[in-house]
Coordinates of C-alpha atoms in Angstrom, one line a residue:
Chain A
X6 CA 91.9 72.7 120.4
X7 CA 88.9 71.8 122.3
X8 CA 85.3 72.8 121.7
X9 CA 82.2 72.6 123.7
X10 CA 79.2 70.9 122.2
X11 CA 76.2 72.6 123.7
X12 CA 73.9 70.1 122.1
X13 CA 73.2 68.8 118.7
X14 CA 69.6 69.9 118.4
X15 CA 68.3 70.7 115.0
X16 CA 65.8 73.4 114.0
X17 CA 62.2 72.6 114.7
X18 CA 61.4 72.1 111.1
X19 CA 64.2 70.2 109.5
X20 CA 64.3 70.7 105.8
X21 CA 64.6 68.0 103.2
X22 CA 66.1 70.4 100.8
X23 CA 66.7 74.1 100.9
X24 CA 64.6 75.1 97.9
X25 CA 61.2 74.2 99.4
X26 CA 61.9 76.6 102.3
X27 CA 62.0 79.5 99.8
X28 CA 58.8 81.1 98.5
X29 CA 58.1 80.1 94.9
X30 CA 60.2 82.0 92.4
X31 CA 57.3 83.9 90.9
X32 CA 56.2 85.2 94.3
X33 CA 59.8 86.3 95.2
X34 CA 60.1 88.2 91.9
X35 CA 56.6 89.7 92.1
X36 CA 57.4 90.8 95.7
X37 CA 60.6 92.4 94.6
X38 CA 59.0 94.1 91.6
X39 CA 56.3 95.6 93.8
X40 CA 58.9 96.7 96.3
X41 CA 60.9 98.4 93.6
X42 CA 57.9 100.1 92.1
X43 CA 56.7 101.4 95.4
X44 CA 60.2 102.7 96.2
X45 CA 60.3 104.7 93.0
X46 CA 56.8 106.0 93.1
X47 CA 57.2 107.1 96.7
X48 CA 60.5 109.0 96.2
X49 CA 59.9 112.6 95.4
X50 CA 63.0 113.1 93.2
X51 CA 62.2 109.9 91.3
X52 CA 58.7 111.1 90.6
X53 CA 60.0 114.4 89.4
X54 CA 62.2 112.8 86.8
X55 CA 59.8 110.0 85.7
X56 CA 56.4 111.7 85.8
X57 CA 56.6 115.5 86.3
X58 CA 59.4 116.1 83.8
X59 CA 57.9 114.3 80.8
X60 CA 54.5 115.8 81.5
X61 CA 56.0 119.3 81.7
X62 CA 57.9 118.7 78.4
X63 CA 54.7 117.5 76.7
X64 CA 52.5 120.4 77.9
X65 CA 55.3 122.9 77.3
X66 CA 56.0 121.8 73.7
X67 CA 52.3 121.5 72.8
X68 CA 50.9 124.6 74.5
X69 CA 53.7 127.0 74.0
X70 CA 55.6 128.0 70.9
X71 CA 58.9 129.0 72.4
X72 CA 60.4 126.2 70.3
X73 CA 59.7 126.7 66.7
X74 CA 58.9 123.1 65.6
X75 CA 58.8 121.8 62.0
X76 CA 56.0 119.3 62.7
X77 CA 56.2 118.0 59.1
X78 CA 52.5 118.4 58.7
X79 CA 51.4 116.7 61.9
X80 CA 49.7 118.4 64.7
X81 CA 52.0 119.5 67.5
X82 CA 50.6 117.0 70.0
X83 CA 50.8 114.1 67.5
X84 CA 54.3 115.0 66.6
X85 CA 55.7 115.5 70.2
X86 CA 53.9 112.8 72.2
X87 CA 55.9 109.8 70.9
X88 CA 59.1 111.5 71.8
X89 CA 57.8 112.3 75.3
X90 CA 57.0 108.6 75.7
X91 CA 60.5 107.7 74.6
X92 CA 61.8 110.3 77.2
X93 CA 59.6 108.6 79.8
X94 CA 61.2 105.2 79.1
X95 CA 64.7 106.7 79.4
X96 CA 63.9 108.5 82.6
X97 CA 62.7 105.3 84.3
X98 CA 64.8 102.6 82.7
X99 CA 68.0 104.7 82.8
X100 CA 68.1 107.7 85.1
X101 CA 65.8 106.5 87.9
X102 CA 67.1 103.0 87.8
X103 CA 70.8 103.9 87.7
X104 CA 70.4 106.2 90.7
X105 CA 68.3 103.7 92.7
X106 CA 70.6 100.8 92.0
X107 CA 73.8 102.8 92.7
X108 CA 72.6 103.8 96.2
X109 CA 71.3 100.3 96.9
X110 CA 74.7 99.0 95.9
X111 CA 76.5 101.5 98.1
X112 CA 74.2 100.7 101.1
X113 CA 74.7 96.9 100.7
X114 CA 71.0 96.3 99.7
X115 CA 72.0 94.4 96.6
X116 CA 74.3 92.1 98.6
X117 CA 71.8 91.6 101.3
X118 CA 69.0 90.7 98.9
X119 CA 71.4 88.4 97.0
X120 CA 71.8 86.3 100.1
X121 CA 68.1 85.8 100.5
X122 CA 66.2 83.2 98.4
X123 CA 65.7 86.1 95.9
X124 CA 69.3 85.8 94.6
X125 CA 70.9 88.0 92.0
X126 CA 68.8 86.7 89.2
X127 CA 65.6 87.4 91.0
X128 CA 66.8 90.8 92.0
X129 CA 67.5 91.7 88.4
X130 CA 64.1 90.3 87.2
X131 CA 62.4 92.2 90.0
X132 CA 64.1 95.4 88.9
X133 CA 63.2 95.0 85.3
X134 CA 59.5 94.3 86.2
X135 CA 59.5 97.3 88.5
X136 CA 60.7 99.5 85.7
X137 CA 58.0 98.2 83.5
X138 CA 55.4 98.8 86.1
X139 CA 56.5 102.4 86.5
X140 CA 56.4 102.8 82.8
X141 CA 52.8 101.6 82.7
X142 CA 52.0 104.4 85.2
X143 CA 53.9 106.9 83.0
X144 CA 52.1 105.8 79.8
X145 CA 48.7 106.1 81.5
X146 CA 49.5 109.6 82.8
X147 CA 51.3 110.9 79.6
X148 CA 48.7 109.4 77.2
X149 CA 45.9 110.8 79.4
X150 CA 47.4 114.3 79.2
X151 CA 48.2 114.0 75.5
X152 CA 44.7 112.7 74.7
X153 CA 43.3 115.7 76.6
X154 CA 45.4 117.9 74.4
X155 CA 44.0 116.3 71.3
X156 CA 46.4 113.5 70.6
X157 CA 45.4 111.0 67.8
X158 CA 47.9 108.2 67.7
X159 CA 48.1 105.8 64.8
X160 CA 46.2 102.8 66.3
X161 CA 47.9 100.3 63.9
X162 CA 51.2 101.1 65.6
X163 CA 50.1 100.4 69.2
X164 CA 51.3 96.8 69.3
X165 CA 54.6 97.9 68.0
X166 CA 54.9 100.5 70.8
X167 CA 54.9 97.7 73.3
X168 CA 57.8 96.0 71.5
X169 CA 59.7 99.3 71.1
X170 CA 59.2 100.1 74.8
X171 CA 60.5 96.7 75.9
X172 CA 63.5 97.1 73.6
X173 CA 64.2 100.6 74.8
X174 CA 63.8 99.5 78.4
X175 CA 66.3 96.7 77.8
X176 CA 68.9 99.0 76.3
X177 CA 68.6 101.7 78.9
X178 CA 68.3 99.4 81.9
X179 CA 71.5 97.8 80.7
X180 CA 73.2 101.3 80.6
X181 CA 71.8 102.1 84.0
X182 CA 73.2 98.9 85.5
X183 CA 76.6 99.5 83.7
X184 CA 76.9 102.9 85.4
X185 CA 75.4 101.9 88.7
X186 CA 77.7 98.9 89.0
X187 CA 80.9 100.6 88.2
X188 CA 80.8 104.2 89.5
X189 CA 80.3 105.7 93.0
X190 CA 76.7 106.5 93.9
X191 CA 77.3 110.3 93.9
X192 CA 79.0 109.9 90.5
X193 CA 76.0 108.0 89.1
X194 CA 73.6 110.6 90.4
X195 CA 75.5 113.3 88.5
X196 CA 76.1 111.3 85.3
X197 CA 72.6 109.8 85.1
X198 CA 71.0 113.2 85.3
X199 CA 73.5 114.9 83.0
X200 CA 73.2 112.2 80.3
X201 CA 69.4 112.4 80.4
X202 CA 69.6 116.2 79.8
X203 CA 72.2 115.8 77.0
X204 CA 70.2 113.1 75.3
X205 CA 67.1 115.1 75.7
X206 CA 68.6 118.1 74.0
X207 CA 70.9 116.5 71.4
X208 CA 70.0 112.8 71.4
X209 CA 67.1 112.8 69.0
X210 CA 64.6 111.7 71.6
X211 CA 61.9 114.4 71.5
X212 CA 62.3 115.6 68.0
X213 CA 63.6 113.7 64.9
X214 CA 67.3 113.6 64.6
X215 CA 67.0 115.2 61.3
X216 CA 66.0 118.5 62.9
X217 CA 69.3 118.7 64.8
X218 CA 72.4 120.5 63.6
X219 CA 74.3 118.6 60.9
X220 CA 76.9 116.5 62.8
X221 CA 74.5 115.7 65.6
X222 CA 71.8 114.7 63.1
X223 CA 74.0 111.8 61.8
X224 CA 75.2 110.8 65.3
X225 CA 71.8 110.9 67.0
X226 CA 70.2 108.2 64.9
X227 CA 73.0 105.9 66.0
X228 CA 72.4 106.7 69.7
X229 CA 69.9 104.5 71.7
X230 CA 68.0 107.7 72.5
X231 CA 67.6 108.6 68.8
X232 CA 66.7 105.1 67.8
X233 CA 64.1 104.9 70.5
X234 CA 62.6 108.3 69.6
X235 CA 62.6 107.4 65.9
X236 CA 61.0 104.0 66.6
X237 CA 58.3 105.6 68.8
X238 CA 57.5 108.2 66.2
X239 CA 57.4 105.6 63.4
X240 CA 55.0 103.5 65.4
X241 CA 52.7 106.3 66.6
X242 CA 52.7 108.6 63.6
X243 CA 53.0 106.1 60.7
X244 CA 52.0 102.8 62.3
X245 CA 55.4 101.2 61.3
X246 CA 58.7 101.0 63.1
X247 CA 61.8 101.7 61.1
X248 CA 64.0 98.6 60.9
X249 CA 67.2 100.6 61.3
X250 CA 66.1 101.9 64.7
X251 CA 65.3 98.4 65.9
X252 CA 68.8 97.2 64.8
X253 CA 70.4 100.1 66.6
X254 CA 68.5 99.4 69.8
X255 CA 69.3 95.7 69.6
X256 CA 73.0 96.5 69.1
X257 CA 73.1 98.8 72.1
X258 CA 71.2 96.3 74.2
X259 CA 73.6 93.6 73.4
X260 CA 76.7 95.8 73.9
X261 CA 75.5 97.4 77.1
X262 CA 74.1 94.2 78.5
X263 CA 77.4 92.5 77.9
X264 CA 79.3 95.3 79.5
X265 CA 77.0 95.4 82.5
X266 CA 77.3 91.6 83.0
X267 CA 81.1 91.8 82.8
X268 CA 81.8 95.0 84.7
X269 CA 79.0 95.2 87.3
X270 CA 80.6 95.1 90.8
X271 CA 78.3 94.1 93.7
X272 CA 80.6 95.5 96.4
Chain B
X26 CA 78.7 62.7 119.6
X27 CA 79.6 66.0 117.9
X28 CA 77.2 67.3 115.2
X29 CA 78.6 67.6 111.8
X30 CA 79.9 71.1 111.2
X31 CA 77.4 73.7 110.0
X32 CA 80.4 75.6 108.5
X33 CA 83.7 74.3 107.5
X34 CA 86.4 76.6 106.0
X35 CA 89.6 75.0 104.9
X36 CA 92.6 76.9 103.6
X37 CA 90.6 79.8 102.4
X38 CA 92.5 82.4 100.4
X39 CA 91.1 85.7 99.1
X40 CA 93.2 88.3 97.4
X41 CA 92.4 91.9 96.5
X42 CA 94.7 93.3 93.9
X43 CA 97.2 90.5 94.6
X44 CA 97.3 91.1 98.3
X45 CA 96.0 88.2 100.4
X46 CA 93.4 89.5 102.8
X47 CA 92.5 86.0 103.8
X48 CA 95.5 83.8 103.9
X49 CA 94.9 80.0 104.4
X50 CA 92.2 80.4 107.0
X51 CA 90.5 77.4 108.6
X52 CA 87.5 77.6 110.8
X53 CA 84.6 75.4 111.9
X54 CA 81.2 76.3 113.4
X55 CA 78.7 73.8 114.8
X56 CA 75.0 73.7 115.1
X57 CA 73.6 74.9 118.4
X58 CA 76.7 76.9 119.1
X59 CA 77.8 80.5 118.8
X60 CA 81.1 80.8 117.0
X61 CA 82.9 84.1 117.2
X62 CA 85.4 85.3 114.7
X63 CA 87.3 87.8 116.7
X64 CA 90.0 90.1 115.2
X65 CA 91.1 93.7 114.8
X66 CA 89.8 95.8 112.0
X67 CA 91.3 94.7 108.7
X68 CA 92.0 91.2 109.9
X69 CA 89.9 89.6 107.1
X70 CA 86.8 88.8 109.2
X71 CA 84.3 90.4 106.8
X72 CA 85.9 88.9 103.7
X73 CA 85.8 85.5 105.3
X74 CA 82.1 85.7 106.1
X75 CA 81.4 87.1 102.7
X76 CA 83.0 84.0 101.2
X77 CA 80.8 81.9 103.5
X78 CA 77.7 83.8 102.4
X79 CA 78.4 83.3 98.7
X80 CA 79.0 87.0 98.1
X81 CA 82.6 86.4 97.2
X82 CA 84.3 83.5 95.5
X83 CA 87.4 82.2 97.2
X84 CA 90.7 82.3 95.3
X85 CA 91.7 79.1 96.9
X86 CA 90.5 76.7 99.6
X87 CA 87.1 75.3 100.3
X88 CA 84.0 76.7 102.1
X89 CA 81.2 74.3 103.0
X90 CA 78.0 75.6 104.6
X91 CA 75.7 72.8 105.7
X92 CA 77.8 70.6 103.4
X93 CA 77.2 72.8 100.4
X94 CA 79.3 75.2 98.3
X95 CA 78.0 78.8 99.0
X96 CA 78.7 79.8 95.4
X97 CA 77.9 76.7 93.3
X98 CA 74.9 75.6 95.5
X99 CA 73.7 79.1 96.2
X100 CA 70.1 78.3 95.2
X101 CA 69.8 75.4 97.6
X102 CA 71.7 77.2 100.4
X103 CA 70.2 80.7 100.5
X104 CA 66.9 79.6 102.0
X105 CA 68.7 78.0 104.9
X106 CA 71.2 80.8 105.7
X107 CA 70.5 84.1 107.3
X108 CA 72.8 87.1 106.8
X109 CA 73.3 90.4 108.7
X110 CA 75.8 92.5 106.8
X111 CA 78.1 94.9 108.5
X112 CA 76.7 97.9 106.7
X113 CA 73.1 96.7 107.2
X114 CA 72.1 96.4 103.6
X115 CA 68.8 98.1 104.3
X116 CA 67.2 100.3 101.6
X117 CA 66.9 103.8 103.0
X118 CA 63.6 104.9 101.5
X119 CA 61.3 102.2 102.9
X120 CA 59.7 101.9 106.3
X121 CA 61.3 99.5 108.9
X122 CA 58.5 96.9 109.1
X123 CA 57.9 97.1 105.3
X124 CA 61.5 96.0 104.8
X125 CA 61.1 93.1 107.2
X126 CA 57.9 92.0 105.6
X127 CA 59.6 92.1 102.2
X128 CA 62.4 89.9 103.3
X129 CA 59.9 87.5 105.0
X130 CA 58.1 87.3 101.6
X131 CA 61.1 85.5 100.2
X132 CA 60.5 82.4 102.4
X133 CA 57.8 79.8 102.3
X134 CA 57.4 79.6 106.1
X135 CA 58.9 82.8 107.6
X136 CA 58.8 83.6 111.3
X137 CA 55.8 85.6 112.4
X138 CA 56.8 89.2 111.6
X139 CA 54.7 90.7 114.4
X140 CA 56.2 88.4 117.0
X141 CA 59.8 89.0 115.8
X142 CA 59.2 92.7 115.7
X143 CA 57.9 92.8 119.2
X144 CA 60.8 90.5 120.3
X145 CA 63.4 93.0 119.0
X146 CA 61.5 96.1 119.9
X147 CA 60.9 97.2 116.3
X148 CA 57.3 98.2 116.9
X149 CA 58.3 101.7 118.2
X150 CA 59.8 102.6 114.8
X151 CA 57.8 100.2 112.5
X152 CA 56.6 103.1 110.3
X153 CA 59.8 105.1 110.3
X154 CA 61.8 105.1 107.2
X155 CA 65.2 103.3 107.4
X156 CA 66.9 106.6 106.6
X157 CA 65.8 108.1 109.9
X158 CA 66.6 105.1 112.2
X159 CA 69.4 105.2 114.7
X160 CA 72.4 102.9 114.3
X161 CA 71.1 100.5 116.9
X162 CA 67.6 100.5 115.4
X163 CA 69.0 99.6 112.0
X164 CA 71.1 96.8 113.5
X165 CA 68.0 95.3 115.2
X166 CA 66.1 95.5 112.0
X167 CA 69.0 93.9 110.1
X168 CA 69.1 91.1 112.6
X169 CA 65.4 90.6 112.3
X170 CA 65.8 90.3 108.5
X171 CA 68.6 87.8 109.0
X172 CA 66.5 85.4 111.1
X173 CA 63.0 85.9 109.7
X174 CA 63.5 83.0 107.3
X175 CA 64.2 80.5 110.1
X176 CA 67.8 79.9 109.0
X177 CA 69.9 76.9 110.1
X178 CA 73.0 79.0 109.9
X179 CA 73.2 82.8 110.7
X180 CA 76.1 85.0 109.8
X181 CA 76.2 88.2 111.9
X182 CA 78.9 90.7 110.9
X183 CA 79.6 93.1 113.8
X184 CA 76.0 92.7 115.2
X185 CA 76.4 95.1 118.1
X186 CA 78.0 98.0 116.3
X187 CA 76.3 101.2 117.3
X188 CA 73.8 99.6 119.7
X189 CA 72.8 100.9 123.0
X190 CA 73.0 98.4 126.0
X191 CA 69.3 97.6 125.8
X192 CA 69.5 96.8 122.2
X193 CA 72.6 94.7 122.8
X194 CA 70.7 92.7 125.5
X195 CA 67.8 92.1 123.2
X196 CA 70.1 90.9 120.4
X197 CA 72.2 88.7 122.7
X198 CA 69.0 87.1 124.1
X199 CA 67.8 86.3 120.6
X200 CA 71.1 84.9 119.7
X201 CA 71.0 82.6 122.7
X202 CA 67.5 81.5 121.8
X203 CA 68.6 80.7 118.3
X204 CA 71.5 78.7 119.7
X205 CA 69.1 76.7 122.0
X206 CA 67.0 76.0 118.9
X207 CA 70.1 74.4 117.2
X208 CA 71.0 77.2 114.9
X209 CA 74.7 77.7 114.1
X210 CA 75.5 81.3 114.7
X211 CA 78.7 82.8 113.3
X212 CA 79.5 86.3 114.4
X213 CA 82.4 88.5 113.7
X214 CA 83.3 91.0 116.3
X215 CA 86.1 93.1 117.8
X216 CA 84.1 93.5 121.0
X217 CA 85.7 91.3 123.6
X218 CA 82.7 91.2 126.0
X219 CA 80.5 90.1 123.1
X220 CA 82.8 87.1 122.4
X221 CA 83.3 86.4 126.0
X222 CA 79.6 86.5 126.9
X223 CA 78.1 84.8 123.9
X224 CA 80.6 82.6 122.2
X225 CA 81.0 78.9 122.7
X226 CA 84.0 78.9 120.4
X227 CA 86.3 81.7 119.5
X228 CA 88.5 81.9 116.5
X229 CA 91.0 84.8 116.8
X230 CA 91.8 86.1 113.3
X231 CA 94.7 88.4 112.4
X232 CA 96.3 89.1 109.0
X233 CA 93.9 86.7 107.3
X234 CA 94.7 83.7 109.5
X235 CA 93.3 82.1 112.6
X236 CA 95.9 82.5 115.2
X237 CA 94.1 80.9 118.1
X238 CA 91.0 78.8 118.5
X239 CA 89.1 77.4 121.4
X240 CA 86.5 78.2 124.0
X241 CA 86.8 81.4 125.9
X242 CA 88.0 79.4 128.9
X243 CA 90.7 77.7 126.8
X244 CA 91.9 81.0 125.5
X245 CA 92.0 82.5 128.9
X246 CA 93.8 79.5 130.3
X247 CA 96.4 79.0 127.7
X248 CA 96.1 81.7 125.1
X249 CA 99.4 83.6 124.7
X250 CA 101.8 82.9 127.5
X251 CA 99.1 82.7 130.2
X252 CA 100.4 79.3 131.3
X253 CA 103.6 80.9 132.4
X254 CA 101.8 83.8 134.0
X255 CA 102.6 84.1 137.7
X256 CA 100.0 83.3 140.3
X257 CA 98.2 86.3 141.8
X258 CA 95.8 87.3 144.5
X259 CA 93.6 90.1 143.3
X260 CA 92.0 92.3 146.0
X261 CA 89.3 94.8 145.3
X262 CA 89.0 97.1 148.2
X263 CA 89.3 100.8 148.8
X264 CA 92.1 103.0 147.3
X265 CA 94.9 104.3 149.4
X266 CA 95.7 101.3 151.6
X267 CA 99.3 101.0 152.9
X268 CA 100.9 98.1 151.0
X269 CA 104.2 98.1 152.8
X270 CA 103.1 95.9 155.7
X271 CA 101.6 93.4 153.3
X272 CA 104.8 93.2 151.3
X273 CA 106.8 92.6 154.5
X274 CA 104.4 90.0 155.8
X275 CA 104.5 88.1 152.4
X276 CA 108.3 88.4 152.3
X277 CA 108.5 86.8 155.7
X278 CA 106.5 83.7 154.5
X279 CA 108.3 80.5 154.1
X280 CA 109.6 80.6 150.5
X281 CA 106.9 78.7 148.7
X282 CA 108.9 78.4 145.4
X283 CA 111.5 76.3 147.3
X284 CA 108.8 73.9 148.3
X285 CA 107.2 72.1 145.4
X286 CA 103.4 72.2 145.7
X287 CA 103.7 75.6 147.2
X288 CA 102.3 74.5 150.6
X289 CA 103.7 76.2 153.7
X290 CA 103.8 74.1 156.9
X291 CA 100.4 74.0 158.3
X292 CA 100.0 76.0 161.5
X293 CA 103.2 78.0 161.0
X294 CA 102.6 81.5 162.2
X295 CA 103.0 84.5 160.1
X296 CA 106.5 85.8 161.1
X297 CA 107.0 89.2 162.5
X298 CA 107.8 91.8 160.0
X299 CA 111.1 92.4 161.7
X300 CA 112.3 88.9 160.7
X301 CA 111.6 89.5 157.0
X302 CA 114.4 89.1 154.5
X303 CA 115.4 92.2 152.5
X304 CA 112.7 93.3 150.2
X305 CA 114.7 92.9 147.0
X306 CA 115.0 89.1 147.5
X307 CA 111.3 88.7 148.1
X308 CA 109.5 86.7 145.4
X309 CA 106.4 88.9 146.1
X310 CA 105.2 92.1 144.5
X311 CA 102.2 94.1 145.6
X312 CA 100.9 96.7 143.1
X313 CA 98.2 99.1 144.1
X314 CA 95.8 100.3 141.4
X315 CA 94.2 103.8 141.5
X316 CA 90.8 102.2 141.6
X317 CA 91.4 100.4 144.9
X318 CA 92.6 97.1 143.4
X319 CA 95.7 95.4 144.7
X320 CA 97.5 92.8 142.7
X321 CA 99.7 90.5 144.8
X322 CA 102.0 88.5 142.6
X323 CA 104.2 85.6 143.8
X324 CA 104.2 82.0 144.9
X325 CA 100.6 82.1 146.0
X326 CA 99.5 79.6 148.6
X327 CA 96.9 79.5 151.4
X328 CA 99.3 81.2 153.8
X329 CA 99.7 84.1 151.3
X330 CA 95.9 84.5 151.3
X331 CA 95.9 84.4 155.0
X332 CA 98.5 87.2 155.0
X333 CA 96.4 89.2 152.7
X334 CA 93.4 88.7 154.9
X335 CA 95.4 89.7 158.0
X336 CA 96.6 92.8 156.3
X337 CA 93.1 93.8 155.4
X338 CA 91.9 93.1 159.0
X339 CA 94.8 95.2 160.3
X340 CA 93.6 98.1 158.1
X341 CA 90.0 97.6 159.2
X342 CA 88.9 97.1 155.5
X343 CA 86.4 94.6 154.2
X344 CA 87.4 93.8 150.6
X345 CA 84.7 93.6 147.9
X346 CA 86.5 90.6 146.5
X347 CA 89.6 88.5 146.9
X348 CA 90.4 86.3 144.0
X349 CA 93.3 83.9 143.5
X350 CA 94.5 82.4 140.2
X351 CA 97.0 82.4 137.5
X352 CA 96.8 85.5 135.5
X353 CA 93.8 86.6 137.6
X354 CA 91.9 89.4 136.0
X355 CA 93.0 88.4 132.6
X356 CA 90.3 88.9 130.1
X357 CA 89.8 87.9 126.5
X358 CA 91.0 91.4 125.7
X359 CA 94.4 90.7 127.3
X360 CA 94.6 87.4 125.4
X361 CA 93.6 89.2 122.2
X362 CA 96.1 92.0 122.7
X363 CA 98.9 89.4 123.5
X364 CA 98.0 87.6 120.3
X365 CA 97.4 90.5 117.9
X366 CA 99.8 93.1 119.3
X367 CA 99.1 96.4 120.8
X368 CA 100.0 98.7 117.9
X369 CA 97.3 100.8 116.3
X370 CA 96.2 100.0 112.8

């Protein structure tokens, strides 16, 4: 075999090592986070599920009485808002992220970005930060509407809300990646929306698990949705987070995270 | 002195569900050269480049890009390697230039996005979302994303798929410029003209193996059975010429095969057609193509070309071209089909 050698020139800027040719890690991750956030906030369907749906649920439950709520002595808005915040976390960390990742996976976006200096780790970090950024927007909008409706949260519980949000985000992002990395994009679209509706109705998110029918009541507290809802209500109503809910969320995060890391397929 | 290889693949094996898609494949690519991995669909081209890009881990064999392992040394390698995936890998919801800027932001000293975008004609759709781009526009954007980080090695998987001729020109020009800058370019393709026009080195891949390697000239000269191919004179003229007189004139030539070197006696006249031996013993064949090409096959020598010219003069026709050679008209496509077979897959 013969080969031609059309020159042995080297690129104009020969690198000592590869890594200094990449932008610093924090800048790559920040760029990815901002890219993800903009993609979600610009997408009509994503906005519908992450912002419009929780706000509609909040206003609907507070301002109408078609659902006869046992508010256990709290005002309707105080009783409902923590659950709506939990719903908001689920819609962004789970439904929206699962769908976005599934289509990015199908379109080869994940693989392409994994070949840039961002890498797989940076991509994941960027996604998680993007989810958190969208959640900040959600909290501002939902809390704004709730305050306008007369919401009086337990101020002592606010720091705990941050922790609960992070934990819920971790559990539901892991579930999102597990689905997005194993099913076809169209399947993820269907399953992610269906699961959100099922958990919304029977998962103990909006209303305490105890208000559900008997078998569901026991099941819902063990679901990540029920645990997140209970933790939010504990923090914002009483100012304390029930330890049981934290343990349940930690368990789900560990299990789903393990599953996603084992089963996620990039191709 | 040859530069050390930018890419070296040795004994690469990759199996899906126990079936070897890449089966002990070897290939080399050098800096400042375009290396084409040419093969039919399903030959294992994409899997091979995905192993080189660190997207898949080999089941056996070694892959070294710039002397590094694409999986183990990914962090050090990624900033030096540019990738254009076959399916583009572009998120559909963002605007074209926004995507390019985003990829550029991953590098410390990226190429100037405005310059690159003008170079590849991205400006006309800079603010269009990727979803609404044509196939060719997406391909150009994906190429821009592959080179924006000033890579030393670029992998292009089917870069011309879905491109119009203008886009293809722009892409090829950029590839040649990268080559002149010393970049190693590895492209997979099943387009013969792409490999023939661009590649310094071609690896023909089929069933997960390299079945032929060399420059395009090498492959054309001795790929397949070309060395045994009979000599020909290829005439491009007008359709419908009478070939019988030519066949007779050729048959009447001194039998070149009987004279090693193939040279007829200088100055010997072209014999009269009446003296010609019976046609079935003639070593010559003249085949007319519908498009006005005539392929004269036999012991070609200067007298034969003279006979062809005399025949054309008798017919009052000026040929567009008269070419002699062994396997004249043979293209990379012929070599490729000889090597990989003609059945559909």
